[in-house]
């Protein structure tokens, strides 16, 4: 007889009386031999043990209750009962539960998702052209440039001395330095020397200011506001033994206020006649008086234009993109794709290259950052990085996103990028999704590109030009390039940037699900496009840069007269 049928109706204290809260089954034996014998006499059949083991177990429990020793044997009985219970389980369940599961996002599953969704993408391949109706007219979007409204045209006072700066970083970080130093020179009443460019260890571009920007145009555009010269005069050079490094270099903190320049830099300028600030990157606060902000706008959107060789080839490339996409009204999409080897290495994300990829990335990280990623105690979790939306999007992921948003396979794409990691492998799926794909290497001939080779900033200037005039711009990884482009596009297109900014956390979840349905994926992409459209027009907040948000510092909102339709 099982143990579970002997005990339920009796108190654990072993007093031999039935528990008042639980009715004892008829077939259960009494708690003592006396009651047992009485029941046998009364005809209690079924209570007498039949087998040898039943007799032994019955005798053991009877003796426990008779000697009031139940509490002494309770632990032993509990353990015995647990073993009997566990013996009925299938041990495969806990073993499976102990199998290690990789954290979410640890595997690059986008190819699996593509395989799942590709048949549906082909069905929807030619049903719509989102370029013609993706962007809706928005109220309050009628912004126009008005830089000169805040600037006065007065004779410049006598200069307090010469200001020399060194612009570091890539093309657009150098652009920040140039645009920031113009209002600083005005504030100090200094003569600005055309900025020098630092030879960056990452960009490795030896280009000078005049190789990238039009020097004469820059000087002429600012002549009513700031004096600019190409180089220091002979007498000043002689004063410093013809060695610019002999000129005192003032260390200015990042995001310094105009007050700091007046208190710390101006006295030295008046005393020495020339000062240096190197490096000069992000050395002026975002929030400055309106007349200084206006000079930033003037420098960025008017005075800084690319050199003649860059403008000539850049305009040809734009014309070719417009001609190629004539079926969609000359409209095309540009994508800033950050999937260079250094970018992938720095992100610490893993893709589908296995041990070979890991080896290559370890070498790249050590070469570029020398032990930064091998510090004691540092734990790198690629899955968490991906789910946080910090992994560079692959060409495949960008292509799937755009197809989900409704851009069909006849859409022309221009991809702006450096030398991509394993380009042939990773670009193939994007070309499958969008056969009409161009880069600077396909849009321009090798002879046309020859003067720009080995000059990353000049090549980036070509990309910048083609992206600037596209109908839609897609940014994938942040950085100065897309931030400047978004602001410049707002400035050119009445305040609306027409920029797609992916929600990379949402994308990480969707691309980590190989079982996702096409209708669900397409709905999520449509929502992402709608959100990007709603963010197209944004006014600058105090902590933000006007290079990304030119309203209201560089642009004025115009309202049409209800009767005449004319702009106020």
Short mmCIF file of N, CA, C and O in Angstrom, two decimals, residues 169-296:
data_model
loop_
_atom_site.label_atom_id
_atom_site.label_comp_id
_atom_site.label_asym_id
_atom_site.label_seq_id
_atom_site.Cartn_x
_atom_site.Cartn_y
_atom_site.Cartn_z
N UNK A 169 41.27 65.91 -37.36
CA UNK A 169 40.21 64.97 -37.69
C UNK A 169 39.99 64.85 -39.18
O UNK A 169 40.83 65.23 -40.00
N UNK A 170 38.82 64.29 -39.54
CA UNK A 170 38.46 64.12 -40.93
C UNK A 170 37.81 65.36 -41.51
O UNK A 170 37.79 66.43 -40.89
N UNK A 171 37.23 65.22 -42.69
CA UNK A 171 36.68 66.35 -43.43
C UNK A 171 35.73 67.20 -42.60
O UNK A 171 35.88 68.43 -42.51
N UNK A 172 34.75 66.59 -41.98
CA UNK A 172 33.71 67.36 -41.30
C UNK A 172 34.09 67.79 -39.90
O UNK A 172 33.55 68.78 -39.39
N UNK A 173 35.03 67.10 -39.28
CA UNK A 173 35.57 67.62 -38.02
C UNK A 173 36.42 68.86 -38.29
O UNK A 173 36.40 69.82 -37.52
N UNK A 174 37.14 68.84 -39.39
CA UNK A 174 37.88 70.04 -39.80
C UNK A 174 36.92 71.17 -40.11
O UNK A 174 37.18 72.34 -39.79
N UNK A 175 35.79 70.84 -40.69
CA UNK A 175 34.78 71.85 -41.02
C UNK A 175 34.25 72.52 -39.76
O UNK A 175 34.04 73.75 -39.73
N UNK A 176 34.05 71.75 -38.70
CA UNK A 176 33.61 72.32 -37.42
C UNK A 176 34.63 73.35 -36.94
O UNK A 176 34.28 74.46 -36.52
N UNK A 177 35.91 72.98 -36.99
CA UNK A 177 36.97 73.88 -36.51
C UNK A 177 36.97 75.18 -37.29
O UNK A 177 37.09 76.28 -36.72
N UNK A 178 36.82 75.07 -38.60
CA UNK A 178 36.85 76.28 -39.45
C UNK A 178 35.66 77.19 -39.13
O UNK A 178 35.82 78.41 -38.98
N UNK A 179 34.48 76.59 -39.05
CA UNK A 179 33.28 77.39 -38.81
C UNK A 179 33.26 77.99 -37.40
O UNK A 179 32.70 79.07 -37.19
N UNK A 180 33.86 77.31 -36.44
CA UNK A 180 33.91 77.83 -35.07
C UNK A 180 34.93 78.95 -34.91
O UNK A 180 34.75 79.86 -34.09
N UNK A 181 36.03 78.88 -35.66
CA UNK A 181 37.08 79.89 -35.47
C UNK A 181 36.69 81.23 -36.06
O UNK A 181 37.22 82.28 -35.65
N UNK A 182 35.78 81.26 -37.03
CA UNK A 182 35.36 82.53 -37.63
C UNK A 182 34.72 83.45 -36.58
O UNK A 182 35.14 84.61 -36.44
N UNK A 183 33.72 83.00 -35.81
CA UNK A 183 33.19 83.88 -34.77
C UNK A 183 34.20 84.19 -33.66
O UNK A 183 34.15 85.27 -33.07
N UNK A 184 35.13 83.27 -33.38
CA UNK A 184 36.16 83.54 -32.37
C UNK A 184 37.07 84.68 -32.85
O UNK A 184 37.42 85.59 -32.09
N UNK A 185 37.45 84.65 -34.13
CA UNK A 185 38.27 85.74 -34.68
C UNK A 185 37.53 87.07 -34.63
O UNK A 185 38.14 88.11 -34.32
N UNK A 186 36.24 87.05 -34.90
CA UNK A 186 35.44 88.28 -34.80
C UNK A 186 35.39 88.78 -33.36
O UNK A 186 35.54 89.99 -33.10
N UNK A 187 35.20 87.86 -32.44
CA UNK A 187 35.12 88.21 -31.02
C UNK A 187 36.42 88.85 -30.54
O UNK A 187 36.40 89.85 -29.79
N UNK A 188 37.55 88.32 -30.97
CA UNK A 188 38.86 88.82 -30.53
C UNK A 188 39.36 89.97 -31.40
O UNK A 188 40.42 90.53 -31.12
N UNK A 189 38.60 90.29 -32.46
CA UNK A 189 39.06 91.26 -33.46
C UNK A 189 40.46 90.87 -33.95
O UNK A 189 41.38 91.69 -33.99
N UNK A 190 40.59 89.61 -34.31
CA UNK A 190 41.87 89.08 -34.77
C UNK A 190 41.83 88.83 -36.27
O UNK A 190 40.75 88.65 -36.86
N UNK A 191 42.98 88.82 -36.89
CA UNK A 191 43.12 88.43 -38.28
C UNK A 191 43.33 86.93 -38.34
O UNK A 191 44.29 86.41 -37.75
N UNK A 192 42.44 86.24 -39.03
CA UNK A 192 42.51 84.78 -39.08
C UNK A 192 43.43 84.33 -40.20
O UNK A 192 43.29 84.76 -41.35
N UNK A 193 44.36 83.47 -39.87
CA UNK A 193 45.20 82.84 -40.87
C UNK A 193 44.48 81.57 -41.35
O UNK A 193 43.92 80.82 -40.53
N UNK A 194 44.47 81.35 -42.67
CA UNK A 194 43.81 80.15 -43.21
C UNK A 194 44.23 78.94 -42.38
O UNK A 194 45.42 78.67 -42.21
N UNK A 195 43.26 78.18 -41.82
CA UNK A 195 43.58 77.08 -40.91
C UNK A 195 44.50 76.02 -41.53
O UNK A 195 44.40 75.70 -42.73
N UNK A 196 45.38 75.51 -40.70
CA UNK A 196 46.23 74.38 -41.09
C UNK A 196 45.51 73.09 -40.75
O UNK A 196 44.73 73.04 -39.79
N UNK A 197 45.78 72.03 -41.51
CA UNK A 197 45.15 70.73 -41.28
C UNK A 197 46.17 69.77 -40.68
O UNK A 197 47.27 69.61 -41.21
N UNK A 198 45.76 69.15 -39.58
CA UNK A 198 46.61 68.16 -38.92
C UNK A 198 46.55 66.84 -39.68
O UNK A 198 45.47 66.40 -40.10
N UNK A 199 47.71 66.22 -39.88
CA UNK A 199 47.75 64.92 -40.56
C UNK A 199 47.28 63.86 -39.58
O UNK A 199 48.01 63.42 -38.69
N UNK A 200 46.04 63.44 -39.76
CA UNK A 200 45.40 62.50 -38.84
C UNK A 200 45.88 61.08 -39.08
O UNK A 200 46.01 60.64 -40.23
N UNK A 201 46.14 60.33 -37.99
CA UNK A 201 46.67 58.96 -38.10
C UNK A 201 45.64 57.99 -38.67
O UNK A 201 46.00 56.93 -39.19
N UNK A 202 44.35 58.34 -38.56
CA UNK A 202 43.30 57.46 -39.10
C UNK A 202 43.00 57.82 -40.55
O UNK A 202 42.97 56.97 -41.43
N UNK A 203 42.77 59.11 -40.81
CA UNK A 203 42.42 59.54 -42.16
C UNK A 203 43.64 59.51 -43.09
O UNK A 203 43.51 59.27 -44.28
N UNK A 204 44.80 59.82 -42.57
CA UNK A 204 46.05 59.79 -43.34
C UNK A 204 45.94 60.59 -44.65
O UNK A 204 46.31 60.13 -45.73
N UNK A 205 45.39 61.80 -44.54
CA UNK A 205 45.23 62.65 -45.71
C UNK A 205 46.09 63.90 -45.54
O UNK A 205 45.92 64.66 -44.58
N UNK A 206 47.00 64.12 -46.47
CA UNK A 206 47.92 65.26 -46.39
C UNK A 206 47.37 66.51 -47.06
O UNK A 206 48.10 67.49 -47.25
N UNK A 207 46.10 66.51 -47.43
CA UNK A 207 45.50 67.66 -48.12
C UNK A 207 45.56 68.92 -47.27
O UNK A 207 45.41 68.88 -46.04
N UNK A 208 45.76 70.04 -47.94
CA UNK A 208 45.73 71.35 -47.29
C UNK A 208 44.38 72.01 -47.54
O UNK A 208 43.55 71.50 -48.32
N UNK A 209 44.15 73.14 -46.88
CA UNK A 209 42.87 73.83 -46.97
C UNK A 209 42.48 74.04 -48.43
O UNK A 209 41.35 73.73 -48.84
N UNK A 210 43.39 74.56 -49.24
CA UNK A 210 43.08 74.88 -50.62
C UNK A 210 42.82 73.67 -51.50
O UNK A 210 42.24 73.80 -52.59
N UNK A 211 43.23 72.48 -51.06
CA UNK A 211 42.95 71.26 -51.83
C UNK A 211 41.50 70.84 -51.70
O UNK A 211 40.97 70.13 -52.57
N UNK A 212 40.87 71.23 -50.60
CA UNK A 212 39.50 70.81 -50.32
C UNK A 212 38.51 71.95 -50.47
O UNK A 212 37.41 71.77 -51.02
N UNK A 213 38.87 73.14 -49.99
CA UNK A 213 37.97 74.29 -50.04
C UNK A 213 38.54 75.40 -50.92
O UNK A 213 39.75 75.49 -51.14
N UNK A 214 37.66 76.25 -51.39
CA UNK A 214 38.03 77.37 -52.25
C UNK A 214 38.53 78.52 -51.36
O UNK A 214 37.72 79.22 -50.75
N UNK A 215 39.84 78.71 -51.30
CA UNK A 215 40.42 79.72 -50.42
C UNK A 215 39.96 81.13 -50.76
O UNK A 215 39.56 81.90 -49.87
N UNK A 216 40.05 81.50 -52.03
CA UNK A 216 39.70 82.86 -52.44
C UNK A 216 38.24 83.18 -52.13
O UNK A 216 37.92 84.28 -51.65
N UNK A 217 37.38 82.22 -52.38
CA UNK A 217 35.96 82.43 -52.11
C UNK A 217 35.71 82.58 -50.60
O UNK A 217 34.89 83.40 -50.17
N UNK A 218 36.41 81.80 -49.80
CA UNK A 218 36.29 81.86 -48.34
C UNK A 218 36.70 83.25 -47.84
O UNK A 218 35.99 83.87 -47.04
N UNK A 219 37.83 83.74 -48.31
CA UNK A 219 38.32 85.05 -47.87
C UNK A 219 37.36 86.15 -48.28
O UNK A 219 37.02 87.05 -47.49
N UNK A 220 36.89 86.09 -49.53
CA UNK A 220 36.00 87.14 -50.05
C UNK A 220 34.65 87.14 -49.34
O UNK A 220 34.07 88.20 -49.09
N UNK A 221 34.11 85.96 -49.02
CA UNK A 221 32.80 85.86 -48.38
C UNK A 221 32.80 86.46 -46.98
O UNK A 221 31.75 86.91 -46.49
N UNK A 222 33.95 86.46 -46.33
CA UNK A 222 34.03 86.93 -44.94
C UNK A 222 34.62 88.33 -44.81
O UNK A 222 34.75 88.85 -43.68
N UNK A 223 34.96 88.97 -45.93
CA UNK A 223 35.74 90.20 -45.86
C UNK A 223 35.05 91.34 -45.12
O UNK A 223 35.72 92.21 -44.56
N UNK A 224 33.73 91.36 -45.07
CA UNK A 224 33.00 92.42 -44.36
C UNK A 224 32.86 92.13 -42.87
O UNK A 224 32.32 92.97 -42.14
N UNK A 225 33.34 90.99 -42.43
CA UNK A 225 33.12 90.59 -41.04
C UNK A 225 34.40 90.18 -40.32
O UNK A 225 34.59 90.49 -39.14
N UNK A 226 35.26 89.47 -41.01
CA UNK A 226 36.51 88.98 -40.40
C UNK A 226 37.63 89.07 -41.44
O UNK A 226 37.43 88.69 -42.60
N UNK A 227 38.78 89.58 -41.01
CA UNK A 227 39.94 89.57 -41.90
C UNK A 227 40.51 88.15 -41.96
O UNK A 227 40.73 87.52 -40.93
N UNK A 228 40.80 87.67 -43.17
CA UNK A 228 41.39 86.36 -43.36
C UNK A 228 42.58 86.51 -44.32
O UNK A 228 42.46 87.16 -45.37
N UNK A 229 43.70 85.93 -43.97
CA UNK A 229 44.89 85.93 -44.83
C UNK A 229 45.35 84.50 -45.05
O UNK A 229 45.09 83.62 -44.23
N UNK A 230 46.07 84.28 -46.16
CA UNK A 230 46.54 82.93 -46.47
C UNK A 230 47.71 82.51 -45.59
O UNK A 230 47.86 81.32 -45.27
N UNK A 231 48.55 83.46 -45.20
CA UNK A 231 49.72 83.14 -44.37
C UNK A 231 50.16 84.36 -43.60
O UNK A 231 49.72 85.49 -43.88
N UNK A 232 50.99 84.16 -42.62
CA UNK A 232 51.49 85.27 -41.79
C UNK A 232 52.40 86.18 -42.63
O UNK A 232 53.16 85.70 -43.48
N UNK A 233 52.32 87.47 -42.39
CA UNK A 233 53.21 88.40 -43.09
C UNK A 233 54.68 88.15 -42.75
O UNK A 233 55.01 87.54 -41.73
N UNK A 234 55.56 88.65 -43.59
CA UNK A 234 57.00 88.45 -43.43
C UNK A 234 57.50 88.97 -42.09
O UNK A 234 58.29 88.31 -41.41
N UNK A 235 57.06 90.17 -41.68
CA UNK A 235 57.57 90.76 -40.43
C UNK A 235 57.18 89.95 -39.21
O UNK A 235 57.94 89.84 -38.24
N UNK A 236 55.99 89.35 -39.25
CA UNK A 236 55.56 88.53 -38.11
C UNK A 236 56.34 87.22 -38.09
O UNK A 236 56.77 86.76 -37.02
N UNK A 237 56.54 86.63 -39.25
CA UNK A 237 57.34 85.40 -39.31
C UNK A 237 58.76 85.65 -38.81
O UNK A 237 59.34 84.84 -38.09
N UNK A 238 59.31 86.78 -39.20
CA UNK A 238 60.68 87.12 -38.75
C UNK A 238 60.74 87.26 -37.24
O UNK A 238 61.70 86.86 -36.60
N UNK A 239 59.66 87.82 -36.66
CA UNK A 239 59.60 87.99 -35.21
C UNK A 239 59.69 86.65 -34.48
O UNK A 239 60.23 86.56 -33.38
N UNK A 240 59.21 85.60 -35.13
CA UNK A 240 59.22 84.26 -34.51
C UNK A 240 60.21 83.33 -35.20
O UNK A 240 60.05 82.11 -35.19
N UNK A 241 61.26 83.91 -35.80
CA UNK A 241 62.34 83.15 -36.43
C UNK A 241 61.82 82.20 -37.51
O UNK A 241 62.34 81.08 -37.67
N UNK A 242 60.77 82.61 -38.20
CA UNK A 242 60.21 81.83 -39.30
C UNK A 242 59.78 80.42 -38.86
O UNK A 242 59.77 79.47 -39.66
N UNK A 243 59.43 80.30 -37.62
CA UNK A 243 59.03 79.00 -37.07
C UNK A 243 57.69 79.18 -36.35
O UNK A 243 57.64 79.74 -35.24
N UNK A 244 56.63 78.71 -36.97
CA UNK A 244 55.30 78.90 -36.39
C UNK A 244 55.17 78.20 -35.04
O UNK A 244 54.44 78.65 -34.15
N UNK A 245 55.91 77.11 -34.85
CA UNK A 245 55.84 76.40 -33.57
C UNK A 245 56.40 77.24 -32.42
O UNK A 245 56.20 76.90 -31.25
N UNK A 246 57.11 78.31 -32.74
CA UNK A 246 57.62 79.21 -31.70
C UNK A 246 56.53 80.13 -31.15
O UNK A 246 56.69 80.74 -30.09
N UNK A 247 55.44 80.26 -31.88
CA UNK A 247 54.32 81.07 -31.41
C UNK A 247 53.62 80.32 -30.28
O UNK A 247 53.36 79.12 -30.39
N UNK A 248 53.33 81.02 -29.21
CA UNK A 248 52.74 80.38 -28.03
C UNK A 248 51.43 79.67 -28.40
O UNK A 248 50.60 80.22 -29.13
N UNK A 249 51.30 78.45 -27.92
CA UNK A 249 50.09 77.65 -28.16
C UNK A 249 49.23 77.67 -26.91
O UNK A 249 49.63 77.13 -25.86
N UNK A 250 48.06 78.27 -27.00
CA UNK A 250 47.17 78.39 -25.85
C UNK A 250 46.26 77.16 -25.79
O UNK A 250 45.64 76.78 -26.79
N UNK A 251 46.20 76.56 -24.62
CA UNK A 251 45.33 75.40 -24.41
C UNK A 251 43.94 75.88 -24.01
O UNK A 251 43.75 76.43 -22.93
N UNK A 252 43.00 75.70 -24.90
CA UNK A 252 41.63 76.13 -24.65
C UNK A 252 40.76 74.89 -24.46
O UNK A 252 40.82 73.96 -25.26
N UNK A 253 39.96 74.89 -23.40
CA UNK A 253 39.10 73.74 -23.12
C UNK A 253 37.99 73.63 -24.16
O UNK A 253 37.61 74.61 -24.80
N UNK A 254 37.49 72.41 -24.31
CA UNK A 254 36.37 72.18 -25.23
C UNK A 254 35.15 72.95 -24.78
O UNK A 254 34.91 73.14 -23.58
N UNK A 255 34.38 73.42 -25.77
CA UNK A 255 33.13 74.13 -25.54
C UNK A 255 33.32 75.39 -24.67
O UNK A 255 32.49 75.69 -23.82
N UNK A 256 34.41 76.09 -24.88
CA UNK A 256 34.67 77.31 -24.09
C UNK A 256 33.69 78.42 -24.49
O UNK A 256 33.29 78.55 -25.65
N UNK A 257 33.36 79.26 -23.51
CA UNK A 257 32.41 80.35 -23.74
C UNK A 257 33.12 81.57 -24.32
O UNK A 257 34.35 81.70 -24.22
N UNK A 258 32.38 82.51 -24.92
CA UNK A 258 32.99 83.76 -25.39
C UNK A 258 33.71 84.50 -24.25
O UNK A 258 34.76 85.12 -24.49
N UNK A 259 33.18 84.42 -23.06
CA UNK A 259 33.81 85.08 -21.91
C UNK A 259 35.21 84.55 -21.67
O UNK A 259 36.15 85.31 -21.36
N UNK A 260 35.39 83.22 -21.83
CA UNK A 260 36.71 82.62 -21.63
C UNK A 260 37.71 83.19 -22.63
O UNK A 260 38.86 83.49 -22.26
N UNK A 261 37.31 83.32 -23.87
CA UNK A 261 38.21 83.87 -24.89
C UNK A 261 38.60 85.32 -24.57
O UNK A 261 39.75 85.73 -24.76
N UNK A 262 37.63 86.09 -24.10
CA UNK A 262 37.92 87.49 -23.78
C UNK A 262 38.85 87.61 -22.57
O UNK A 262 39.70 88.51 -22.51
N UNK A 263 38.71 86.71 -21.63
CA UNK A 263 39.50 86.78 -20.40
C UNK A 263 40.88 86.14 -20.52
O UNK A 263 41.85 86.61 -19.93
N UNK A 264 41.00 85.07 -21.29
CA UNK A 264 42.25 84.29 -21.33
C UNK A 264 43.04 84.46 -22.63
O UNK A 264 44.27 84.46 -22.61
N UNK A 265 42.35 84.57 -23.75
CA UNK A 265 43.04 84.59 -25.04
C UNK A 265 43.35 86.02 -25.50
O UNK A 265 44.47 86.30 -25.98
N UNK A 266 42.40 86.93 -25.36
CA UNK A 266 42.61 88.30 -25.83
C UNK A 266 43.82 88.99 -25.21
O UNK A 266 44.60 89.63 -25.94
N UNK A 267 44.04 88.88 -23.90
CA UNK A 267 45.25 89.53 -23.33
C UNK A 267 46.54 89.00 -23.96
O UNK A 267 47.46 89.79 -24.23
N UNK A 268 46.64 87.71 -24.21
CA UNK A 268 47.84 87.15 -24.83
C UNK A 268 47.99 87.62 -26.28
O UNK A 268 49.10 87.88 -26.75
N UNK A 269 46.86 87.74 -26.98
CA UNK A 269 46.88 88.22 -28.35
C UNK A 269 47.39 89.66 -28.42
O UNK A 269 48.23 90.01 -29.26
N UNK A 270 46.89 90.49 -27.52
CA UNK A 270 47.33 91.89 -27.47
C UNK A 270 48.81 91.99 -27.10
O UNK A 270 49.54 92.85 -27.61
N UNK A 271 49.27 91.11 -26.23
CA UNK A 271 50.66 91.15 -25.76
C UNK A 271 51.64 90.66 -26.81
O UNK A 271 52.70 91.28 -27.03
N UNK A 272 51.31 89.55 -27.49
CA UNK A 272 52.27 88.89 -28.38
C UNK A 272 52.05 89.20 -29.87
O UNK A 272 52.96 89.00 -30.68
N UNK A 273 50.87 89.60 -30.23
CA UNK A 273 50.59 89.92 -31.63
C UNK A 273 50.20 88.71 -32.45
O UNK A 273 49.73 88.85 -33.58
N UNK A 274 50.39 87.52 -31.92
CA UNK A 274 49.99 86.29 -32.62
C UNK A 274 49.90 85.16 -31.59
O UNK A 274 50.77 85.05 -30.71
N UNK A 275 48.87 84.35 -31.71
CA UNK A 275 48.71 83.18 -30.83
C UNK A 275 48.24 82.00 -31.66
O UNK A 275 47.64 82.17 -32.73
N UNK A 276 48.54 80.82 -31.13
CA UNK A 276 48.07 79.57 -31.75
C UNK A 276 47.12 78.87 -30.82
O UNK A 276 47.25 78.95 -29.59
N UNK A 277 46.16 78.14 -31.39
CA UNK A 277 45.31 77.22 -30.63
C UNK A 277 45.28 75.92 -31.41
O UNK A 277 44.69 75.84 -32.49
N UNK A 278 45.98 74.94 -30.89
CA UNK A 278 46.08 73.65 -31.59
C UNK A 278 46.07 72.53 -30.56
O UNK A 278 46.88 72.55 -29.62
N UNK A 279 45.15 71.58 -30.67
CA UNK A 279 44.14 71.50 -31.73
C UNK A 279 42.96 72.44 -31.46
O UNK A 279 42.78 72.89 -30.33
N UNK A 280 42.18 72.69 -32.50
CA UNK A 280 41.01 73.56 -32.35
C UNK A 280 39.78 72.80 -32.85
O UNK A 280 39.27 73.04 -33.93
N UNK A 281 39.33 71.87 -32.07
CA UNK A 281 38.16 71.07 -32.42
C UNK A 281 37.15 71.16 -31.29
O UNK A 281 37.47 70.84 -30.14
N UNK A 282 35.94 71.64 -31.61
CA UNK A 282 34.89 71.81 -30.60
C UNK A 282 35.36 72.72 -29.47
O UNK A 282 35.14 72.43 -28.30
N UNK A 283 35.97 73.82 -29.82
CA UNK A 283 36.52 74.74 -28.82
C UNK A 283 35.62 75.94 -28.56
O UNK A 283 36.02 76.87 -27.86
N UNK A 284 34.42 75.95 -29.13
CA UNK A 284 33.47 77.04 -28.87
C UNK A 284 32.13 76.44 -28.48
O UNK A 284 31.64 75.49 -29.10
N UNK A 285 31.52 77.02 -27.44
CA UNK A 285 30.25 76.51 -26.92
C UNK A 285 29.15 76.59 -27.97
O UNK A 285 29.20 77.43 -28.88
N UNK A 286 28.14 75.72 -27.83
CA UNK A 286 27.00 75.76 -28.76
C UNK A 286 26.24 77.07 -28.61
O UNK A 286 25.84 77.68 -29.60
N UNK A 287 26.01 77.49 -27.37
CA UNK A 287 25.20 78.67 -27.11
C UNK A 287 26.09 79.91 -27.04
O UNK A 287 26.87 80.08 -26.10
N UNK A 288 25.99 80.77 -28.05
CA UNK A 288 26.72 82.04 -28.10
C UNK A 288 25.74 83.11 -28.57
O UNK A 288 24.66 82.79 -29.08
N UNK A 289 26.08 84.39 -28.42
CA UNK A 289 25.17 85.46 -28.86
C UNK A 289 24.80 85.34 -30.34
O UNK A 289 25.56 84.79 -31.14
N UNK A 290 23.63 85.86 -30.72
CA UNK A 290 23.12 85.69 -32.09
C UNK A 290 24.08 86.16 -33.19
O UNK A 290 24.17 85.50 -34.23
N UNK A 291 24.80 87.26 -32.97
CA UNK A 291 25.68 87.75 -34.04
C UNK A 291 26.85 86.79 -34.27
O UNK A 291 27.35 86.68 -35.39
N UNK A 292 27.28 86.05 -33.23
CA UNK A 292 28.33 85.05 -33.41
C UNK A 292 27.77 83.79 -34.06
O UNK A 292 28.45 83.16 -34.89
N UNK A 293 26.55 83.43 -33.70
CA UNK A 293 25.92 82.28 -34.36
C UNK A 293 25.74 82.55 -35.86
O UNK A 293 25.93 81.66 -36.69
N UNK A 294 25.39 83.77 -36.18
CA UNK A 294 25.20 84.12 -37.59
C UNK A 294 26.49 83.95 -38.38
O UNK A 294 26.47 83.57 -39.55
N UNK A 295 27.64 84.24 -37.75
CA UNK A 295 28.92 84.05 -38.42
C UNK A 295 29.23 82.56 -38.63
O UNK A 295 29.84 82.19 -39.63
N UNK A 296 28.82 81.75 -37.69
CA UNK A 296 28.93 80.31 -37.89
C UNK A 296 28.14 79.89 -39.13
O UNK A 296 28.61 79.10 -39.96
#
